[in-house]
Amino acid sequence: MSIDWTSPDSLLRSADGWLLPEQHREALTHAYQHPPRAYHQFGHVLEVLRHYQEMAAGPGWQQPREVYLAVLYHDAIYQPGRSDNERRSAGLARHELADVPGIDLDRVCELITLTARHGSLRPQDVDADAARFLDCDMAILGTEAAAFDHYDAAIAEEYAGVVPGFVYRFKRRRFLAGLLARPRIYLSDDGHARWDAQARANLRRATGKG
């Protein structure tokens, strides 16, 4: 996909107007294109950035650049079926951003690796920025039914040929049912207010509990 990094009103800027340095953009774009993905590609990053910008308008971010970089890199390395995608993505971010001054790289990597724990964290397990970042990544669950169905089908497409279909369907349903059973799907009050009701409707339908 064509990515316009330079537009003044681009989603691709941090909440305080900072932009990923030019020398890192091509490598990041390339990472999201290889291997090709049905869902975990740069279009997903743009959607998370849109929610990140909405959160910036209120309640805001304590570390806007670190969260912005975590959004950009959180799925940079993604191979369906692997359990180390998040750790490897964090490693790529640490390597690529080592020359960027004024960035807390440990924080960027911490946020990225937290995405491996979607569905297992409680609000008290993370701070405010981490909670909102993770909620922005999971906002797709709380979108309108058609968008959720497109996302669900794209995830299935990514796993086609990686694991047997019946294994994928069993594990996917178990994961979605586990989310539905949680008292809080979203960790922040803001995410809960924005997306919880629609997410539960989508999850009930997807798991046959509706």
PDB file of C-alpha atoms in Angstrom:
ATOM      1  CA  MET A   1       0.000   0.000   0.000  1.00  0.00           C
ATOM      2  CA  SER A   2       1.094   3.571  -0.630  1.00  0.00           C
ATOM      3  CA  ILE A   3       1.969   5.360   2.605  1.00  0.00           C
ATOM      4  CA  ASP A   4       2.110   9.166   2.747  1.00  0.00           C
ATOM      5  CA  TRP A   5       4.435   9.887   5.637  1.00  0.00           C
ATOM      6  CA  THR A   6       4.785  13.610   4.934  1.00  0.00           C
ATOM      7  CA  SER A   7       1.203  14.899   4.890  1.00  0.00           C
ATOM      8  CA  PRO A   8       0.880  17.542   7.652  1.00  0.00           C
ATOM      9  CA  ASP A   9      -2.406  16.039   8.827  1.00  0.00           C
ATOM     10  CA  SER A  10      -1.221  12.439   8.437  1.00  0.00           C
ATOM     11  CA  LEU A  11      -2.141   9.838  11.020  1.00  0.00           C
ATOM     12  CA  LEU A  12       1.489   8.816  10.812  1.00  0.00           C
ATOM     13  CA  ARG A  13       2.639  11.505  13.228  1.00  0.00           C
ATOM     14  CA  SER A  14       2.790  11.180  16.984  1.00  0.00           C
ATOM     15  CA  ALA A  15       0.293  13.026  19.135  1.00  0.00           C
ATOM     16  CA  ASP A  16       2.824  15.846  19.617  1.00  0.00           C
ATOM     17  CA  GLY A  17       3.509  16.115  15.869  1.00  0.00           C
ATOM     18  CA  TRP A  18       6.729  14.091  15.789  1.00  0.00           C
ATOM     19  CA  LEU A  19       7.390  11.848  12.784  1.00  0.00           C
ATOM     20  CA  LEU A  20       9.382   8.638  12.519  1.00  0.00           C
ATOM     21  CA  PRO A  21      12.739   9.660  10.975  1.00  0.00           C
ATOM     22  CA  GLU A  22      12.876   9.147   7.238  1.00  0.00           C
ATOM     23  CA  GLN A  23      15.748   6.651   7.348  1.00  0.00           C
ATOM     24  CA  HIS A  24      13.550   4.190   9.262  1.00  0.00           C
ATOM     25  CA  ARG A  25      10.361   4.430   7.213  1.00  0.00           C
ATOM     26  CA  GLU A  26      11.356   2.225   4.282  1.00  0.00           C
ATOM     27  CA  ALA A  27      12.529  -0.628   6.514  1.00  0.00           C
ATOM     28  CA  LEU A  28       9.341  -0.464   8.563  1.00  0.00           C
ATOM     29  CA  THR A  29       7.134  -0.430   5.475  1.00  0.00           C
ATOM     30  CA  HIS A  30       9.058  -3.399   4.064  1.00  0.00           C
ATOM     31  CA  ALA A  31       8.648  -5.345   7.304  1.00  0.00           C
ATOM     32  CA  TYR A  32       4.862  -5.094   7.143  1.00  0.00           C
ATOM     33  CA  GLN A  33       4.840  -6.381   3.574  1.00  0.00           C
ATOM     34  CA  HIS A  34       6.863  -9.536   4.245  1.00  0.00           C
ATOM     35  CA  PRO A  35       5.397 -12.015   4.533  1.00  0.00           C
ATOM     36  CA  PRO A  36       2.111 -10.754   3.073  1.00  0.00           C
ATOM     37  CA  ARG A  37      -0.659 -10.694   5.685  1.00  0.00           C
ATOM     38  CA  ALA A  38      -4.423 -10.486   5.447  1.00  0.00           C
ATOM     39  CA  TYR A  39      -4.880  -8.553   8.686  1.00  0.00           C
ATOM     40  CA  HIS A  40      -1.584  -7.783  10.452  1.00  0.00           C
ATOM     41  CA  GLN A  41      -0.388  -5.394   7.747  1.00  0.00           C
ATOM     42  CA  PHE A  42       0.082  -1.639   7.688  1.00  0.00           C
ATOM     43  CA  GLY A  43      -3.620  -0.987   7.281  1.00  0.00           C
ATOM     44  CA  HIS A  44      -4.059  -2.350  10.805  1.00  0.00           C
ATOM     45  CA  VAL A  45      -1.340   0.026  12.048  1.00  0.00           C
ATOM     46  CA  LEU A  46      -3.197   2.966  10.502  1.00  0.00           C
ATOM     47  CA  GLU A  47      -6.397   1.951  12.284  1.00  0.00           C
ATOM     48  CA  VAL A  48      -4.589   1.714  15.615  1.00  0.00           C
ATOM     49  CA  LEU A  49      -3.009   5.109  14.938  1.00  0.00           C
ATOM     50  CA  ARG A  50      -6.453   6.557  14.321  1.00  0.00           C
ATOM     51  CA  HIS A  51      -7.556   5.380  17.760  1.00  0.00           C
ATOM     52  CA  TYR A  52      -4.265   6.610  19.219  1.00  0.00           C
ATOM     53  CA  GLN A  53      -4.985  10.088  17.842  1.00  0.00           C
ATOM     54  CA  GLU A  54      -8.537   9.995  19.205  1.00  0.00           C
ATOM     55  CA  MET A  55      -7.175   9.102  22.645  1.00  0.00           C
ATOM     56  CA  ALA A  56      -4.666  11.957  22.325  1.00  0.00           C
ATOM     57  CA  ALA A  57      -7.546  14.426  22.146  1.00  0.00           C
ATOM     58  CA  GLY A  58      -8.714  13.135  25.512  1.00  0.00           C
ATOM     59  CA  PRO A  59      -7.537  11.751  27.896  1.00  0.00           C
ATOM     60  CA  GLY A  60      -4.105  12.154  26.284  1.00  0.00           C
ATOM     61  CA  TRP A  61      -0.804  10.284  26.535  1.00  0.00           C
ATOM     62  CA  GLN A  62       1.931  10.598  29.125  1.00  0.00           C
ATOM     63  CA  GLN A  63       4.561   9.314  26.662  1.00  0.00           C
ATOM     64  CA  PRO A  64       3.094  10.082  23.240  1.00  0.00           C
ATOM     65  CA  ARG A  65       6.217   9.268  21.220  1.00  0.00           C
ATOM     66  CA  GLU A  66       6.893   5.960  22.914  1.00  0.00           C
ATOM     67  CA  VAL A  67       3.287   4.847  22.439  1.00  0.00           C
ATOM     68  CA  TYR A  68       3.364   6.060  18.813  1.00  0.00           C
ATOM     69  CA  LEU A  69       6.491   4.001  18.108  1.00  0.00           C
ATOM     70  CA  ALA A  70       4.980   0.968  19.820  1.00  0.00           C
ATOM     71  CA  VAL A  71       1.963   1.270  17.521  1.00  0.00           C
ATOM     72  CA  LEU A  72       4.200   1.508  14.454  1.00  0.00           C
ATOM     73  CA  TYR A  73       6.347  -1.508  15.322  1.00  0.00           C
ATOM     74  CA  HIS A  74       4.052  -3.776  17.313  1.00  0.00           C
ATOM     75  CA  ASP A  75       3.268  -6.180  14.435  1.00  0.00           C
ATOM     76  CA  ALA A  76       6.306  -5.463  12.268  1.00  0.00           C
ATOM     77  CA  ILE A  77       7.315  -9.116  12.501  1.00  0.00           C
ATOM     78  CA  TYR A  78       4.362 -11.446  12.219  1.00  0.00           C
ATOM     79  CA  GLN A  79       4.229 -15.091  11.217  1.00  0.00           C
ATOM     80  CA  PRO A  80       1.017 -16.955  12.057  1.00  0.00           C
ATOM     81  CA  GLY A  81       1.519 -19.742  14.545  1.00  0.00           C
ATOM     82  CA  ARG A  82       4.719 -18.372  16.088  1.00  0.00           C
ATOM     83  CA  SER A  83       4.736 -17.426  19.755  1.00  0.00           C
ATOM     84  CA  ASP A  84       7.627 -14.965  19.532  1.00  0.00           C
ATOM     85  CA  ASN A  85       6.278 -12.396  17.067  1.00  0.00           C
ATOM     86  CA  GLU A  86       5.929  -9.717  19.731  1.00  0.00           C
ATOM     87  CA  ARG A  87       9.397 -10.313  21.146  1.00  0.00           C
ATOM     88  CA  ARG A  88      10.928 -10.226  17.673  1.00  0.00           C
ATOM     89  CA  SER A  89       9.008  -7.052  16.780  1.00  0.00           C
ATOM     90  CA  ALA A  90      10.306  -5.413  19.954  1.00  0.00           C
ATOM     91  CA  GLY A  91      13.823  -6.506  19.001  1.00  0.00           C
ATOM     92  CA  LEU A  92      13.431  -4.946  15.566  1.00  0.00           C
ATOM     93  CA  ALA A  93      12.244  -1.697  17.138  1.00  0.00           C
ATOM     94  CA  ARG A  94      15.210  -1.660  19.511  1.00  0.00           C
ATOM     95  CA  HIS A  95      17.632  -2.242  16.647  1.00  0.00           C
ATOM     96  CA  GLU A  96      16.064   0.227  14.231  1.00  0.00           C
ATOM     97  CA  LEU A  97      15.498   3.032  16.726  1.00  0.00           C
ATOM     98  CA  ALA A  98      18.812   2.846  18.577  1.00  0.00           C
ATOM     99  CA  ASP A  99      19.996   6.043  16.884  1.00  0.00           C
ATOM    100  CA  VAL A 100      16.840   8.066  17.624  1.00  0.00           C
ATOM    101  CA  PRO A 101      17.549  10.505  20.470  1.00  0.00           C
ATOM    102  CA  GLY A 102      15.182  11.254  23.323  1.00  0.00           C
ATOM    103  CA  ILE A 103      13.205   7.996  23.109  1.00  0.00           C
ATOM    104  CA  ASP A 104      12.775   5.555  25.982  1.00  0.00           C
ATOM    105  CA  LEU A 105      13.427   2.383  23.986  1.00  0.00           C
ATOM    106  CA  ASP A 106      12.844   0.136  26.981  1.00  0.00           C
ATOM    107  CA  ARG A 107       9.340   1.555  27.226  1.00  0.00           C
ATOM    108  CA  VAL A 108       8.670   1.082  23.509  1.00  0.00           C
ATOM    109  CA  CYS A 109       9.737  -2.551  23.741  1.00  0.00           C
ATOM    110  CA  GLU A 110       7.749  -3.102  26.927  1.00  0.00           C
ATOM    111  CA  LEU A 111       4.568  -1.887  25.246  1.00  0.00           C
ATOM    112  CA  ILE A 112       5.137  -4.060  22.181  1.00  0.00           C
ATOM    113  CA  THR A 113       5.745  -7.219  24.207  1.00  0.00           C
ATOM    114  CA  LEU A 114       2.610  -6.573  26.255  1.00  0.00           C
ATOM    115  CA  THR A 115       0.531  -7.231  23.129  1.00  0.00           C
ATOM    116  CA  ALA A 116       1.387 -10.920  23.552  1.00  0.00           C
ATOM    117  CA  ARG A 117      -0.793 -10.885  26.677  1.00  0.00           C
ATOM    118  CA  HIS A 118      -4.059  -9.693  25.152  1.00  0.00           C
ATOM    119  CA  GLY A 119      -6.893 -11.381  26.998  1.00  0.00           C
ATOM    120  CA  SER A 120      -4.889 -12.183  30.121  1.00  0.00           C
ATOM    121  CA  LEU A 121      -4.163  -8.768  31.625  1.00  0.00           C
ATOM    122  CA  ARG A 122      -6.297  -6.967  34.199  1.00  0.00           C
ATOM    123  CA  PRO A 123      -6.631  -3.177  34.483  1.00  0.00           C
ATOM    124  CA  GLN A 124      -4.462  -3.166  37.603  1.00  0.00           C
ATOM    125  CA  ASP A 125      -1.649  -4.968  35.777  1.00  0.00           C
ATOM    126  CA  VAL A 126      -0.702  -2.007  33.580  1.00  0.00           C
ATOM    127  CA  ASP A 127      -0.403   1.777  33.742  1.00  0.00           C
ATOM    128  CA  ALA A 128      -2.702   4.208  31.961  1.00  0.00           C
ATOM    129  CA  ASP A 129      -0.702   4.546  28.735  1.00  0.00           C
ATOM    130  CA  ALA A 130      -0.225   0.798  28.408  1.00  0.00           C
ATOM    131  CA  ALA A 131      -3.926   0.154  29.030  1.00  0.00           C
ATOM    132  CA  ARG A 132      -5.001   2.619  26.346  1.00  0.00           C
ATOM    133  CA  PHE A 133      -2.380   1.388  23.879  1.00  0.00           C
ATOM    134  CA  LEU A 134      -3.538  -2.210  24.288  1.00  0.00           C
ATOM    135  CA  ASP A 135      -7.162  -1.139  23.995  1.00  0.00           C
ATOM    136  CA  CYS A 136      -6.449   0.704  20.737  1.00  0.00           C
ATOM    137  CA  ASP A 137      -4.917  -2.497  19.359  1.00  0.00           C
ATOM    138  CA  MET A 138      -8.066  -4.429  20.337  1.00  0.00           C
ATOM    139  CA  ALA A 139     -10.537  -1.789  19.172  1.00  0.00           C
ATOM    140  CA  ILE A 140     -11.368  -3.932  16.126  1.00  0.00           C
ATOM    141  CA  LEU A 141     -13.421  -6.164  18.424  1.00  0.00           C
ATOM    142  CA  GLY A 142     -15.745  -3.252  19.117  1.00  0.00           C
ATOM    143  CA  THR A 143     -16.326  -2.112  15.546  1.00  0.00           C
ATOM    144  CA  GLU A 144     -19.539  -2.553  13.586  1.00  0.00           C
ATOM    145  CA  ALA A 145     -20.473  -6.125  12.734  1.00  0.00           C
ATOM    146  CA  ALA A 146     -19.284  -6.034   9.112  1.00  0.00           C
ATOM    147  CA  ALA A 147     -15.832  -4.741  10.058  1.00  0.00           C
ATOM    148  CA  PHE A 148     -15.518  -7.341  12.805  1.00  0.00           C
ATOM    149  CA  ASP A 149     -16.499 -10.118  10.387  1.00  0.00           C
ATOM    150  CA  HIS A 150     -13.905  -8.900   7.878  1.00  0.00           C
ATOM    151  CA  TYR A 151     -11.247  -8.945  10.618  1.00  0.00           C
ATOM    152  CA  ASP A 152     -12.285 -12.429  11.766  1.00  0.00           C
ATOM    153  CA  ALA A 153     -12.119 -13.765   8.217  1.00  0.00           C
ATOM    154  CA  ALA A 154      -8.709 -12.136   7.661  1.00  0.00           C
ATOM    155  CA  ILE A 155      -7.288 -13.830  10.761  1.00  0.00           C
ATOM    156  CA  ALA A 156      -8.588 -17.170   9.489  1.00  0.00           C
ATOM    157  CA  GLU A 157      -6.953 -16.474   6.117  1.00  0.00           C
ATOM    158  CA  GLU A 158      -3.605 -15.857   7.796  1.00  0.00           C
ATOM    159  CA  TYR A 159      -3.761 -19.238   9.529  1.00  0.00           C
ATOM    160  CA  ALA A 160      -4.961 -21.182   6.492  1.00  0.00           C
ATOM    161  CA  GLY A 161      -2.330 -23.789   5.715  1.00  0.00           C
ATOM    162  CA  VAL A 162      -0.488 -23.078   8.972  1.00  0.00           C
ATOM    163  CA  VAL A 163      -2.640 -25.241  11.241  1.00  0.00           C
ATOM    164  CA  PRO A 164      -5.466 -27.641  10.380  1.00  0.00           C
ATOM    165  CA  GLY A 165      -8.788 -25.852  10.038  1.00  0.00           C
ATOM    166  CA  PHE A 166     -10.502 -27.697  12.869  1.00  0.00           C
ATOM    167  CA  VAL A 167      -7.619 -26.842  15.235  1.00  0.00           C
ATOM    168  CA  TYR A 168      -7.755 -23.177  14.247  1.00  0.00           C
ATOM    169  CA  ARG A 169     -11.522 -22.980  14.710  1.00  0.00           C
ATOM    170  CA  PHE A 170     -11.355 -24.626  18.140  1.00  0.00           C
ATOM    171  CA  LYS A 171      -8.565 -22.367  19.410  1.00  0.00           C
ATOM    172  CA  ARG A 172     -10.050 -19.241  17.873  1.00  0.00           C
ATOM    173  CA  ARG A 173     -13.446 -19.862  19.436  1.00  0.00           C
ATOM    174  CA  ARG A 174     -11.817 -20.587  22.785  1.00  0.00           C
ATOM    175  CA  PHE A 175      -9.877 -17.313  22.612  1.00  0.00           C
ATOM    176  CA  LEU A 176     -12.934 -15.245  21.688  1.00  0.00           C
ATOM    177  CA  ALA A 177     -15.081 -16.969  24.306  1.00  0.00           C
ATOM    178  CA  GLY A 178     -12.398 -16.263  26.890  1.00  0.00           C
ATOM    179  CA  LEU A 179     -12.523 -12.567  26.029  1.00  0.00           C
ATOM    180  CA  LEU A 180     -16.294 -12.549  26.270  1.00  0.00           C
ATOM    181  CA  ALA A 181     -16.156 -14.181  29.712  1.00  0.00           C
ATOM    182  CA  ARG A 182     -13.849 -11.534  31.135  1.00  0.00           C
ATOM    183  CA  PRO A 183     -15.381  -8.841  33.364  1.00  0.00           C
ATOM    184  CA  ARG A 184     -13.391  -6.282  31.372  1.00  0.00           C
ATOM    185  CA  ILE A 185     -12.414  -6.762  27.736  1.00  0.00           C
ATOM    186  CA  TYR A 186     -10.809  -3.318  27.664  1.00  0.00           C
ATOM    187  CA  LEU A 187      -8.316  -2.275  30.318  1.00  0.00           C
ATOM    188  CA  SER A 188      -8.885   1.484  30.359  1.00  0.00           C
ATOM    189  CA  ASP A 189     -12.093   3.255  31.301  1.00  0.00           C
ATOM    190  CA  ASP A 190     -11.915   5.058  27.955  1.00  0.00           C
ATOM    191  CA  GLY A 191     -11.650   1.854  25.940  1.00  0.00           C
ATOM    192  CA  HIS A 192     -14.368   0.214  28.010  1.00  0.00           C
ATOM    193  CA  ALA A 193     -16.751   3.111  27.373  1.00  0.00           C
ATOM    194  CA  ARG A 194     -15.976   3.276  23.648  1.00  0.00           C
ATOM    195  CA  TRP A 195     -15.954  -0.371  22.613  1.00  0.00           C
ATOM    196  CA  ASP A 196     -17.144  -2.833  25.249  1.00  0.00           C
ATOM    197  CA  ALA A 197     -20.847  -3.061  24.350  1.00  0.00           C
ATOM    198  CA  GLN A 198     -20.253  -3.591  20.616  1.00  0.00           C
ATOM    199  CA  ALA A 199     -17.352  -5.963  21.286  1.00  0.00           C
ATOM    200  CA  ARG A 200     -19.570  -8.173  23.426  1.00  0.00           C
ATOM    201  CA  ALA A 201     -22.251  -8.220  20.743  1.00  0.00           C
ATOM    202  CA  ASN A 202     -19.672  -9.254  18.134  1.00  0.00           C
ATOM    203  CA  LEU A 203     -18.119 -11.884  20.380  1.00  0.00           C
ATOM    204  CA  ARG A 204     -21.489 -13.394  21.296  1.00  0.00           C
ATOM    205  CA  ARG A 205     -22.310 -13.720  17.611  1.00  0.00           C
ATOM    206  CA  ALA A 206     -18.881 -15.135  16.700  1.00  0.00           C
ATOM    207  CA  THR A 207     -19.001 -17.753  19.453  1.00  0.00           C
ATOM    208  CA  GLY A 208     -22.652 -18.693  19.017  1.00  0.00           C
ATOM    209  CA  LYS A 209     -23.607 -17.245  22.375  1.00  0.00           C
ATOM    210  CA  GLY A 210     -25.740 -14.474  20.951  1.00  0.00           C
TER     211      GLY A 210
END
